[in-house]
Coordinates of C-alpha atoms (C1' of nucleotides) in Angstrom, one line a residue:
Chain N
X89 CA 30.8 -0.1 -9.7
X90 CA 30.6 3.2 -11.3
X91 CA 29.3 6.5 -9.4
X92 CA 26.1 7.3 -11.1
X93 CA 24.3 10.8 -10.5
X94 CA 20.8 12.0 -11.7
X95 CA 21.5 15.1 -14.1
X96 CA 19.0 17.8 -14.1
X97 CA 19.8 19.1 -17.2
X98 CA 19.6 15.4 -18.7
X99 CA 16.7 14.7 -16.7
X100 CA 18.6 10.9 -16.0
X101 CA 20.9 9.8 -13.9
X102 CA 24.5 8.9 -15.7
X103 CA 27.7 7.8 -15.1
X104 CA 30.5 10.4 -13.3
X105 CA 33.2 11.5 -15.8
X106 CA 34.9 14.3 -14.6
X107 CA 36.6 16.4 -16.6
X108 CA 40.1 15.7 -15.2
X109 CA 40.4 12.1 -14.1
X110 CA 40.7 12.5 -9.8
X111 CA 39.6 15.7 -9.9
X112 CA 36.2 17.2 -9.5
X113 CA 35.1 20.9 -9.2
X114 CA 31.9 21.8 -7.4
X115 CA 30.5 24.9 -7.0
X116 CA 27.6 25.4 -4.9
X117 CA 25.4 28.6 -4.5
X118 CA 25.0 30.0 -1.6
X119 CA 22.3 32.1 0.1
X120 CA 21.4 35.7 -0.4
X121 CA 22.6 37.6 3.3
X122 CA 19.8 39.7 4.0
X123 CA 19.1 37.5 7.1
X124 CA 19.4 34.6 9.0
X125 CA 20.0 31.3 7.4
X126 CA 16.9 28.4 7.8
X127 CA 17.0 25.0 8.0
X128 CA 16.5 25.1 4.4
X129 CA 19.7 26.6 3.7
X130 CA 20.9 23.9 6.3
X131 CA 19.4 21.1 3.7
X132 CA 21.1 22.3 1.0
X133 CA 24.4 22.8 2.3
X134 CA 24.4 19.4 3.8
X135 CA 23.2 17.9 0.6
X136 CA 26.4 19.0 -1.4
X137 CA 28.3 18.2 1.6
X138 CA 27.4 14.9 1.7
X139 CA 28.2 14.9 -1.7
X140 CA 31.3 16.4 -1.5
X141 CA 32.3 13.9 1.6
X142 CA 31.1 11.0 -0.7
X143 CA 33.6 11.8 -3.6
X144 CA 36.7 12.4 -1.4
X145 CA 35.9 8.6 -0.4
X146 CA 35.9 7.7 -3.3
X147 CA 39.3 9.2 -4.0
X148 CA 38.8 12.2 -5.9
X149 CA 40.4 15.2 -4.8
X150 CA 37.7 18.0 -4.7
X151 CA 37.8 21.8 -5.2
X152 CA 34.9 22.9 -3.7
X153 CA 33.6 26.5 -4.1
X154 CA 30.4 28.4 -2.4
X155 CA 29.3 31.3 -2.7
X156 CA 27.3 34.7 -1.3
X157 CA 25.1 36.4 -2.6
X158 CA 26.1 39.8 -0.8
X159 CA 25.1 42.9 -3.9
X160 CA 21.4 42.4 -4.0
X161 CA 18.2 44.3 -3.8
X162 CA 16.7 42.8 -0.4
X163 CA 19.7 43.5 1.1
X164 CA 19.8 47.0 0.2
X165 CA 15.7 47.3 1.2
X166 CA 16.8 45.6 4.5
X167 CA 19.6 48.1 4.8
X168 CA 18.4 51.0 4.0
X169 CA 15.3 49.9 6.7
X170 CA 17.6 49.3 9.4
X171 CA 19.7 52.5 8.4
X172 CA 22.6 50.4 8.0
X173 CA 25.6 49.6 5.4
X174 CA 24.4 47.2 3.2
X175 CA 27.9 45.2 3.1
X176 CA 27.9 45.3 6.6
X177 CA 24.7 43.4 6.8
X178 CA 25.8 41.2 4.4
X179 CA 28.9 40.6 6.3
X180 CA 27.2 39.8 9.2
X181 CA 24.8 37.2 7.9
X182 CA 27.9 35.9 6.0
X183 CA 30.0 35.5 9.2
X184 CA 26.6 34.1 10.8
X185 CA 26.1 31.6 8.2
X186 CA 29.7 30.3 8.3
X187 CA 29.1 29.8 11.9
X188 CA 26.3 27.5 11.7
X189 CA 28.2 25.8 8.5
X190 CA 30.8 25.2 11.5
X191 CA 28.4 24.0 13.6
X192 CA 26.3 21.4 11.2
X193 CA 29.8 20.0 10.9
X194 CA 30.1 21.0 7.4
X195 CA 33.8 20.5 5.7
X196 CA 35.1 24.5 5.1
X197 CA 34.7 25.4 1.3
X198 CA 37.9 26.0 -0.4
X199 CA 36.6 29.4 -1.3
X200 CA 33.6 31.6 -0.6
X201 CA 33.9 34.2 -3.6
X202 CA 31.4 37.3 -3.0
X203 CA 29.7 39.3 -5.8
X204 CA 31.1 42.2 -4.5
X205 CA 34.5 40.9 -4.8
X206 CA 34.6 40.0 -8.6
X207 CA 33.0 42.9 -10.1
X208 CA 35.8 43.2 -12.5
X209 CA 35.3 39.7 -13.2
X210 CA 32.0 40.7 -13.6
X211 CA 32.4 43.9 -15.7
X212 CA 34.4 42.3 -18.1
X213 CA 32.0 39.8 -19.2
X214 CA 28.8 42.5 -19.7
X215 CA 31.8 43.5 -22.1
X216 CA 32.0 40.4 -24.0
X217 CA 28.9 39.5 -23.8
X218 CA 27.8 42.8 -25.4
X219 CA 30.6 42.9 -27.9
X220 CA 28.7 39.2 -28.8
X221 CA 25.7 40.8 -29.8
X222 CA 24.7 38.2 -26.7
X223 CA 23.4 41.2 -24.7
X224 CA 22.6 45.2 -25.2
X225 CA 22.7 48.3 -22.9
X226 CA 20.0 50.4 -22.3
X227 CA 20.1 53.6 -20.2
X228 CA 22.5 52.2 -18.1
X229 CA 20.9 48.8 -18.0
X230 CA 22.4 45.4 -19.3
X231 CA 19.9 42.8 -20.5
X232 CA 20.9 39.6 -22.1
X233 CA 19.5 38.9 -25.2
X234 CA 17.7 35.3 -25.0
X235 CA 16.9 35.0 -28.3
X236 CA 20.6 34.4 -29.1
X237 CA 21.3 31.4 -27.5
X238 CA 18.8 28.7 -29.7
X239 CA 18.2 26.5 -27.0
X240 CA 17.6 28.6 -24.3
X241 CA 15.3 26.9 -21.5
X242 CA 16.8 23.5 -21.3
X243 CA 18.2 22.7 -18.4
X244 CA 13.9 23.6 -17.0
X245 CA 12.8 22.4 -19.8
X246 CA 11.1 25.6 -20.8
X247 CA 10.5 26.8 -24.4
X248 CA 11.0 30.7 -25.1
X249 CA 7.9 30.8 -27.1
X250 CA 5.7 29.1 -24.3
X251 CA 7.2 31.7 -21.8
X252 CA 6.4 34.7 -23.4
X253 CA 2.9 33.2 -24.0
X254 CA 2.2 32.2 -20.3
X255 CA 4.1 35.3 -18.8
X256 CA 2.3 37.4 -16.5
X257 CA 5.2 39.5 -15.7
X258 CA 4.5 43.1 -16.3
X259 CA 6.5 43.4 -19.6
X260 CA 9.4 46.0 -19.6
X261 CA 9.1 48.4 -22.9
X262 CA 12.9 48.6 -23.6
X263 CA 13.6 44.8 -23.7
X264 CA 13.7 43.5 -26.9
X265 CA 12.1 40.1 -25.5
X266 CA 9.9 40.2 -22.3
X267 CA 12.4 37.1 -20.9
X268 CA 15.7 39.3 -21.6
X269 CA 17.2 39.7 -18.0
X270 CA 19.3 41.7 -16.5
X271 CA 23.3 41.8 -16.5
X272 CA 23.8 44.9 -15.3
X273 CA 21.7 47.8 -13.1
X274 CA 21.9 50.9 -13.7
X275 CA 22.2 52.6 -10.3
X276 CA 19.2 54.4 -8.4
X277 CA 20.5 56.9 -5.5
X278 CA 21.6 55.6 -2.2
X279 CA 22.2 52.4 -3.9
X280 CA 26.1 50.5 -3.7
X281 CA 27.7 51.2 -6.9
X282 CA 30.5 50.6 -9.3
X283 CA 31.6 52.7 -12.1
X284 CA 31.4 50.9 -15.7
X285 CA 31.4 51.8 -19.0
X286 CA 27.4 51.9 -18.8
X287 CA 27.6 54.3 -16.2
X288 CA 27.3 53.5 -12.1
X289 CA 25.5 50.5 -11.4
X290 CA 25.7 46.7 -9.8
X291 CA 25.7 43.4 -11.4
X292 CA 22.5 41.5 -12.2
X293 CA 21.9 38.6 -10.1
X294 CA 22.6 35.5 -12.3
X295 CA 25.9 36.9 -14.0
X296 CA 27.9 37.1 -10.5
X297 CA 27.8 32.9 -10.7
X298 CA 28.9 33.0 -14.4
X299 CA 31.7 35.5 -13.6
X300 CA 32.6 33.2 -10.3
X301 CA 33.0 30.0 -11.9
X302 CA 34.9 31.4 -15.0
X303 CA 37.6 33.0 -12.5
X304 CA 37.5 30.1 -10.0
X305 CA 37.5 26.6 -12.3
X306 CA 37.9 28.3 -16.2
X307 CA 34.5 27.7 -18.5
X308 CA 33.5 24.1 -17.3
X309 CA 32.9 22.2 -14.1
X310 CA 32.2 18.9 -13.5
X311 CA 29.1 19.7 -10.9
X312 CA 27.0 22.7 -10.4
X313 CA 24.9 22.1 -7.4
X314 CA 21.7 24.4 -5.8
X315 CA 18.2 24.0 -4.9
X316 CA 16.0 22.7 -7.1
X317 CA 14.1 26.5 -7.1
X318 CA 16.8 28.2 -8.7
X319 CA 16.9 25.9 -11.8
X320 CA 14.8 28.8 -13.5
X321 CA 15.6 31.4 -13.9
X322 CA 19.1 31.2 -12.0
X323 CA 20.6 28.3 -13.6
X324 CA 19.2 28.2 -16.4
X325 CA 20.5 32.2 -17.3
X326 CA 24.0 30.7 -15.7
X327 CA 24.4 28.8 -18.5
X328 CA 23.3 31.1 -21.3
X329 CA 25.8 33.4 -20.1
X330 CA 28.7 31.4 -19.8
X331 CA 28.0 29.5 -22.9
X332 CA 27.8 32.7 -24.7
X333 CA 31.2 33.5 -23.9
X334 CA 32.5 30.3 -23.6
X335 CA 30.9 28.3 -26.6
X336 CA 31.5 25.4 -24.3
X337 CA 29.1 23.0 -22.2
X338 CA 29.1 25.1 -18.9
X339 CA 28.7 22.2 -16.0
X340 CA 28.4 19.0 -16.9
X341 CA 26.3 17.6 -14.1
X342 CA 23.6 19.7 -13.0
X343 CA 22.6 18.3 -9.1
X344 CA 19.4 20.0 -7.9
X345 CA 18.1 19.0 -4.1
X346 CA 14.4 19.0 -3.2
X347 CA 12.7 22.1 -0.9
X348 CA 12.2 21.3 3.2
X349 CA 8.5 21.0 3.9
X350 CA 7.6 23.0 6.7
X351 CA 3.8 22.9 7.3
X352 CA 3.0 21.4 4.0
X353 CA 5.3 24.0 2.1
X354 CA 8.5 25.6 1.3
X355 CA 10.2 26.7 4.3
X356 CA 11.2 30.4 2.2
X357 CA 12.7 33.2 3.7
X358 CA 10.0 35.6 1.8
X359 CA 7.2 33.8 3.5
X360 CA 8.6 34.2 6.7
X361 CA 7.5 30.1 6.9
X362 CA 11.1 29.0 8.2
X363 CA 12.5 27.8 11.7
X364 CA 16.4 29.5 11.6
X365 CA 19.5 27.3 12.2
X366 CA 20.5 29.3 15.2
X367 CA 17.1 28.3 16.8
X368 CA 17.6 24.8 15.8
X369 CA 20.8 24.2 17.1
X370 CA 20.3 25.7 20.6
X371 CA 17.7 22.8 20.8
X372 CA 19.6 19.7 18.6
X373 CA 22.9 18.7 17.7
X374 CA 23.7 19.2 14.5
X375 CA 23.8 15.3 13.7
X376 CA 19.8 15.3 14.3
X377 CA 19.0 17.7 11.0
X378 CA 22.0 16.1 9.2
X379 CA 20.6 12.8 10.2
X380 CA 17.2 13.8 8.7
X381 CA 19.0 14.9 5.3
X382 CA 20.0 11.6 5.4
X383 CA 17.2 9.6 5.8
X384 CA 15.3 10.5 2.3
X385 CA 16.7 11.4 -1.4
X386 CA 18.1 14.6 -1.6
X387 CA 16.0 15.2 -5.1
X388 CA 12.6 15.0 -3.2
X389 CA 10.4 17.3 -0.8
X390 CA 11.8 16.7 2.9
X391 CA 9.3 16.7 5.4
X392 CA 10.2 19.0 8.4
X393 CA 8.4 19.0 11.8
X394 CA 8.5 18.2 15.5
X395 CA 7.9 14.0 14.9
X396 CA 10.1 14.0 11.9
X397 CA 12.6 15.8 14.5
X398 CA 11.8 13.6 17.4
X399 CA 12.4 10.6 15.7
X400 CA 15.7 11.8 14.2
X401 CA 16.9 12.4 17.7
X402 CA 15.9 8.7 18.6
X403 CA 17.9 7.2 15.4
X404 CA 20.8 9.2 16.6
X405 CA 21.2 7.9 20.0
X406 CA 20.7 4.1 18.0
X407 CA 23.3 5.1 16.1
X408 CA 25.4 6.4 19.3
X409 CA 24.2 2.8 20.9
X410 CA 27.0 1.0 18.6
X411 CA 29.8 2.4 19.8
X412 CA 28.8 1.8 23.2
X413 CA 31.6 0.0 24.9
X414 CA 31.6 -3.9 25.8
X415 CA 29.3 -4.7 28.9
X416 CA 31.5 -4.8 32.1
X417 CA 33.6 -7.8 32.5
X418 CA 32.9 -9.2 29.2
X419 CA 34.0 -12.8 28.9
X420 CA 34.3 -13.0 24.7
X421 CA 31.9 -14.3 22.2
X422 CA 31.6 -17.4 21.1
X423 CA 33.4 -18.0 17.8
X424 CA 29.9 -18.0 15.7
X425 CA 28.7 -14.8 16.6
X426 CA 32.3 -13.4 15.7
X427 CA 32.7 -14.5 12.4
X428 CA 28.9 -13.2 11.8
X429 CA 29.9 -9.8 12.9
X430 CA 32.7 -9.7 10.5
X431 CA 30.6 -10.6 8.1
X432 CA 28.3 -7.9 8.7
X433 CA 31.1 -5.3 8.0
X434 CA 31.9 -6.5 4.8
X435 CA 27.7 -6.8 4.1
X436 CA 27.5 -3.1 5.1
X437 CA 30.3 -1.9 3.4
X438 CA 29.6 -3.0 -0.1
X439 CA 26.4 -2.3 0.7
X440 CA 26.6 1.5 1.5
X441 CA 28.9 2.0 -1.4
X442 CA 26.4 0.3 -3.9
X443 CA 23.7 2.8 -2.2
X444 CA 25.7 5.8 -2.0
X445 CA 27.2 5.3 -5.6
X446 CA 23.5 5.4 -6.8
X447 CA 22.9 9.1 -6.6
X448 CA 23.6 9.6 -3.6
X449 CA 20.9 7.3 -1.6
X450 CA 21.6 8.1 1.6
X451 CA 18.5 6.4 2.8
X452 CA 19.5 2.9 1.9
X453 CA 23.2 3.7 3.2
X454 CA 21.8 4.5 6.3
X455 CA 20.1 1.4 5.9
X456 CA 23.1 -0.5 5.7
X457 CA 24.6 1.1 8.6
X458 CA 22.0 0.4 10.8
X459 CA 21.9 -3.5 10.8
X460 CA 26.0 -2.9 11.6
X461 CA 24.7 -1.3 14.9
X462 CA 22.0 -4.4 15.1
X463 CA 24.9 -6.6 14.7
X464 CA 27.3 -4.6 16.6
X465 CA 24.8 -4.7 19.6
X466 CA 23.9 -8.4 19.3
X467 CA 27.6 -9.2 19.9
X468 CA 28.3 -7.1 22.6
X469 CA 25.0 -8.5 24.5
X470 CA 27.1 -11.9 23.8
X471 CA 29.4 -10.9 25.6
X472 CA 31.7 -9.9 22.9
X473 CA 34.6 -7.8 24.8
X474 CA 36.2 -4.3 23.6
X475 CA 39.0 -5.8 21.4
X476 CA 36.4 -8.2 19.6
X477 CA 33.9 -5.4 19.2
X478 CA 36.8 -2.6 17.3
X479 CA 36.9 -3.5 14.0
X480 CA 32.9 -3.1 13.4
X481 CA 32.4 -0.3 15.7
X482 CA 35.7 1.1 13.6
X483 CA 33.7 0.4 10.5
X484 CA 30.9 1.8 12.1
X485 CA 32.6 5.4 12.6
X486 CA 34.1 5.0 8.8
X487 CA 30.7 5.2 7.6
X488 CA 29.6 7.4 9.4
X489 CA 31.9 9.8 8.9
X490 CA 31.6 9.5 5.1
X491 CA 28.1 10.9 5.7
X492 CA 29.3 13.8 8.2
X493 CA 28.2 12.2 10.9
X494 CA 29.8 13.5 14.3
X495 CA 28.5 11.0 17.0
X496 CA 29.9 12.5 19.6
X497 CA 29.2 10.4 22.8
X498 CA 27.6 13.1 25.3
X499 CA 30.7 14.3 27.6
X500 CA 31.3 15.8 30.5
X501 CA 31.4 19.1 31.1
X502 CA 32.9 19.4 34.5
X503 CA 36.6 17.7 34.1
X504 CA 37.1 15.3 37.2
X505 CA 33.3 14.2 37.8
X506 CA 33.6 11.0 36.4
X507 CA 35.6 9.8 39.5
X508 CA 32.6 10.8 41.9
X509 CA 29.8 9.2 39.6
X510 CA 32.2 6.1 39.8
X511 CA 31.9 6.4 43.7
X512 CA 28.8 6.7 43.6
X513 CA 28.5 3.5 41.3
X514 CA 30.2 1.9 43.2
X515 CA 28.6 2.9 46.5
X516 CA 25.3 2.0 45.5
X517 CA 26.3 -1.7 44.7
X518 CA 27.1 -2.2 48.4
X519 CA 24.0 -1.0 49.1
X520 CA 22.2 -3.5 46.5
X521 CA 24.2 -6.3 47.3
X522 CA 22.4 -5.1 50.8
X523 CA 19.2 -5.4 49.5
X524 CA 18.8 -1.6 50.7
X525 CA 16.8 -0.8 47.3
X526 CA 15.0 2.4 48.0
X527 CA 18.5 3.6 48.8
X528 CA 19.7 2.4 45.7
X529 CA 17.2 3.6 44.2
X530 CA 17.5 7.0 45.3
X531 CA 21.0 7.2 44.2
X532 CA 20.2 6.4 40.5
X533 CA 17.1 8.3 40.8
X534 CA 19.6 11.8 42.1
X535 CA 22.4 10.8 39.8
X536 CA 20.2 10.9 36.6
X537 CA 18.7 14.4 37.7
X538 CA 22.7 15.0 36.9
X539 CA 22.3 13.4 33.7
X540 CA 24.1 10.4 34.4
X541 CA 22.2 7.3 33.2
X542 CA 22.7 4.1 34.9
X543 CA 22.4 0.9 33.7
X544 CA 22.7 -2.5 35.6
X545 CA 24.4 -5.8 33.5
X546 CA 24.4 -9.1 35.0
X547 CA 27.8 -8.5 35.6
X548 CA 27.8 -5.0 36.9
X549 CA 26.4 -2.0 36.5
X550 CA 27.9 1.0 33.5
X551 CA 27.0 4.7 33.4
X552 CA 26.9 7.5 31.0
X553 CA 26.3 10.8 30.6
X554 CA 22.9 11.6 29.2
Chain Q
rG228 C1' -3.0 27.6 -17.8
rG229 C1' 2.4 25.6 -19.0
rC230 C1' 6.7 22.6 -17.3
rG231 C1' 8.5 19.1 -13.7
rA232 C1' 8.5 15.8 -9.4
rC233 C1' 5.9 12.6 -6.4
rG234 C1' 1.8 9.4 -4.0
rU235 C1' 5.1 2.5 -0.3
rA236 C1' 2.7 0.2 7.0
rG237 C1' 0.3 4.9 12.6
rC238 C1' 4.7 8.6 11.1
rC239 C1' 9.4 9.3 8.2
rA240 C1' 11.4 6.6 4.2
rA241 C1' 14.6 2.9 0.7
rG242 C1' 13.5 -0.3 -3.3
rU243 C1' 19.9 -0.7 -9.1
rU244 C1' 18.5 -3.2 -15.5
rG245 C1' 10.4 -6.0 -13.6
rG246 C1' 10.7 -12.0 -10.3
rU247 C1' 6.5 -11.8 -4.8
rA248 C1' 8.6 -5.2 -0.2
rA249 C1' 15.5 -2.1 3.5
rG250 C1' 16.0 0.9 7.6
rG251 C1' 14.5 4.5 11.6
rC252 C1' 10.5 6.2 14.9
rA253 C1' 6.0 4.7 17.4
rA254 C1' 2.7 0.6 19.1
rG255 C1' 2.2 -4.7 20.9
rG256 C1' 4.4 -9.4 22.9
rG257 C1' 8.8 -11.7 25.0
rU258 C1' 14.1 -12.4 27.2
rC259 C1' 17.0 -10.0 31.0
rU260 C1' 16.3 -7.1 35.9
rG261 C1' 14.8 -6.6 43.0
rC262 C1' 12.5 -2.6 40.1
rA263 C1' 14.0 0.3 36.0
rA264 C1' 16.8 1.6 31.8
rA265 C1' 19.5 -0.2 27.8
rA266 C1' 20.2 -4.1 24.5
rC267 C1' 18.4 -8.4 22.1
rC268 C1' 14.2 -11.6 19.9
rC269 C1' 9.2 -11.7 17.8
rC270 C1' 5.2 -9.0 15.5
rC271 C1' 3.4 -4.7 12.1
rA272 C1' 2.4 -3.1 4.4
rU273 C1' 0.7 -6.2 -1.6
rC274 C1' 2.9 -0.5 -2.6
rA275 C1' -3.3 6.3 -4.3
rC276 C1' -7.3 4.3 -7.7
rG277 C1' -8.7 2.0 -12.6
rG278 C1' -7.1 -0.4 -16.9
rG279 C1' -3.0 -2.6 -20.0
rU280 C1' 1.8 -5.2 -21.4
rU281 C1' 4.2 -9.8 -19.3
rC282 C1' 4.9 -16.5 -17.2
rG283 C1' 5.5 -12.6 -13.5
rA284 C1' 5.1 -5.2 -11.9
rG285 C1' 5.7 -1.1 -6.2
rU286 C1' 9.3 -1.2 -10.6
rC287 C1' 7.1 -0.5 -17.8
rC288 C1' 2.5 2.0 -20.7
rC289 C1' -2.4 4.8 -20.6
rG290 C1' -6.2 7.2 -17.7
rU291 C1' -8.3 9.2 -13.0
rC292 C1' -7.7 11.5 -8.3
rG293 C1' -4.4 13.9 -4.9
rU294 C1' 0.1 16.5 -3.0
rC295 C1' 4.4 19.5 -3.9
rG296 C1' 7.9 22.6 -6.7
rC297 C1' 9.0 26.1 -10.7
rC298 C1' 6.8 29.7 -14.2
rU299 C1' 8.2 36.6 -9.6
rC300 C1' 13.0 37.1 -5.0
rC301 C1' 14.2 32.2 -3.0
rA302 C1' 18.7 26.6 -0.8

RNA sequence: GGCGACGUAGCCAAGUUGGUAAGGCAAGGGUCUGCAAAACCCCCAUCACGGGUUCGAGUCCCGUCGUCGCCUCCA
């Protein structure tokens, strides 16, 4: 079964071919640091991360590449606001944002290029570009000249002449065409700058991801991933760039996820309609919004609140319920019950790879993975023992882990307890094989104040830690 | 106004090339238990609406209504 994955720019979902058989090349963009990441961001990173885990399954060997946004104008506003260096702001939200990446469990990139860091990159393709005729200098400003590339607009399916008709944009005298864009900025005072043969000035925003990619994979790459609101102008300017230089096909599969929904819209940094990552993980683990990635398509809106959240929580600990160990003094499952379990992994198995090779449906994976945890479940609650439950709860954590998936058990956090909550255990079966219930009682009632849950099995009683 | 996506049970959400609807959460019933918890079993939808194509459509076509995104910085 081939890999298929919905192309933006072909609006259909295809085959994978990468351009080197093996070998893929993603590159991902990355948020503007003028502030705290949202969940948003968290969405989007995940997405490509799943993707990215996905592939390496599969056997490709992947070059992965994301990058910041750190030579902008919000983050010179919020700069010069605060009275701070602009690069150090942006390093700070960078080093921030790499932490919760860490955190959300997200495999590193194999580079986070900078704007800042390829301005000669950067420099030298104004320079071609101009030398082109692709794009012309005014007072110190670059624009791009659209109406050189013939079919600008189609990766959002856009046509120049419609644009210019619907565009409200106040219309900027010195640009030859109202959707020419900007390559270059000339430099206002107080503003970071770099000397170029225009003068002193910063690059535009879409020509640092041309310049990126050209450096980092050469003039094509098999997947350029984003959110699905930077398609235009972002992307689509990303390609007239490149292409002009290149005369090449820029990426050949364009992979766009949906926005996160927070009150019935876009959770968006300029809104201020967002909940941060910071103040989501100090409340979740990181599996619970990674779990909710999972649970639609990537492509469509994601609906993000409190009961969405809640019930995410609840799937996890299912999820954490399979690799729960055999009940105490398991005696073995019969044969039948065996031999169905074994055939669940191989159901689930071909069964997450036949979702997961369709674009990516995670939802239907997931799917798939949870009747291994029904099954998984049913057999330990037929006594199945440790040894008889391994190879599904090993199949179990395979999966999982292809999706990112951490499942870490809860665990201690004071080394040596476990050896009084086993006293305790223990202590309070004397006292129920007494009949002394309140006693009992009280002892499960204290110990789960600790966290620890108890839980009695006709054949004893098990604990964990909440 | 233009372009695009979508509308499946109380909520979230799958559904490959059309053949009578995954999964999670919640609710209800049951098994187990001294009680509880967990787990397990059972139960819960005709797919926005109206037409059409077809032996047969959630799944294709047309229309209506509604939601969201982009068109300006944005994951």
């Amino acid at each position: 079964m081939p890999l298929r994955i919905y192309n933006t720019l072909t609006r259909k979902k295809s085959e994978f071919e990468p351009i080197q058989a093996g070998k893929v090349s993603i590159y991902v963009c990355g948020p503007t640091v003028y502030d705290s990441a949202h969940v948003g961001h968290a969405m989007s990173a995940l997405v490509f991360d799943i993707v990215r885990r996905y592939l390496i399954y599969r056997g490709y060997d992947v070059d992965y590449v994301m990058n910041f946004t750190d030579v902008d104008d919000k983050i010179i506003d919020r700069a010069n606001r605060l009275g701070v260096d602009p690069f150090e702001l942006a390093e700070k939200y960078i080093e921030e944002f790499k932490q919760n990446l860490r955190e959300l469990n997200i495999l590193p990139a194999s580079e986070h290029p900078r704007a800042s860091q390829e301005i000669d990159a950067i420099i030298k393709m104004v320079s071609q570009l101009i030398e082109k005729g692709s794009a012309y200098e005014v007072d110190g400003d670059v624009y791009f000249r659209v109406e050189t590339i013939r079919d600008y607009g189609k990766l959002s399916g856009r046509k120049l002449e419609e644009m210019n008709a619907g565009s409200r944009i106040r219309v900027d005298k010195r640009k030859e065409n109202p959707m020419d864009f900007a390559v270059w900025k000339k430099a206002k005072p107080g503003e970071p700058a770099w000397d170029s043969p225009w003068g002193a000035g910063r690059p535009g925003w879409h020509i640092e991801c041309s310049a990126m990619n050209l450096s980092h994979f050469g003039p094509q790459i098999d997947i350029h991933g984003g959110g699905n609101d930077l398609i235009f102008p972002h992307h689509e300017n990303e390609i007239a760039q490149t292409e002009a230089i290149t005369g090449k096909p820029f990426a050949r599969y364009w992979m766009h996820n949906g926005m996160l929904q927070l009150k019935g819209e876009k959770m968006s940094k300029s809104t201020g309609n967002l909940v941060p990552i910071n103040d989501f993980l100090n409340d979740h683990p990181g599996d619970v919004i990674r779990l909710l990635v999972l649970s639609s398509y990537y492509r469509s809106p994601l609906t993000f609140n409190s009961e969405v959240i809640e019930a995410n929580q609840r799937a996890l600990d299912r999820l954490l319920s399979g690799l729960r160990p055999a009940l105490p003094n398991a005696v073995g499952a019969p044969e039948a019950v065996l031999s169905e379990l074994a055939e669940q992994i191989k159901i689930t198995q071909q069964g997450f790879t036949a979702s997961m090779d369709e674009d990516f449906n995670t939802a239907g994976a997931l799917g798939h993975i949870f009747e291994l945890v029904r099954a998984v479940n049913q057999a330990r609650s037929e006594q199945a023992s440790d040894d008889q439950l391994a190879p599904a709860q090993a199949a179990l954590k395979t999966l999982t882990d292809v999706l990112g998936l951490e499942l870490k058990p809860p665990e201690l956090t004071t080394t040596g307890a476990d050896a009084f909550v086993d006293l305790l255990v223990a202590l309070r079966k004397d006292l129920r094989d007494q009949k002394l219930y309140q006693l009992s009682d009280y002892v499960r009632d204290e110990l789960l104040k600790l966290n620890v849950i108890i839980e009695d099995t006709p054949q004893g009683s098990t604990w964990r830690w909440e």
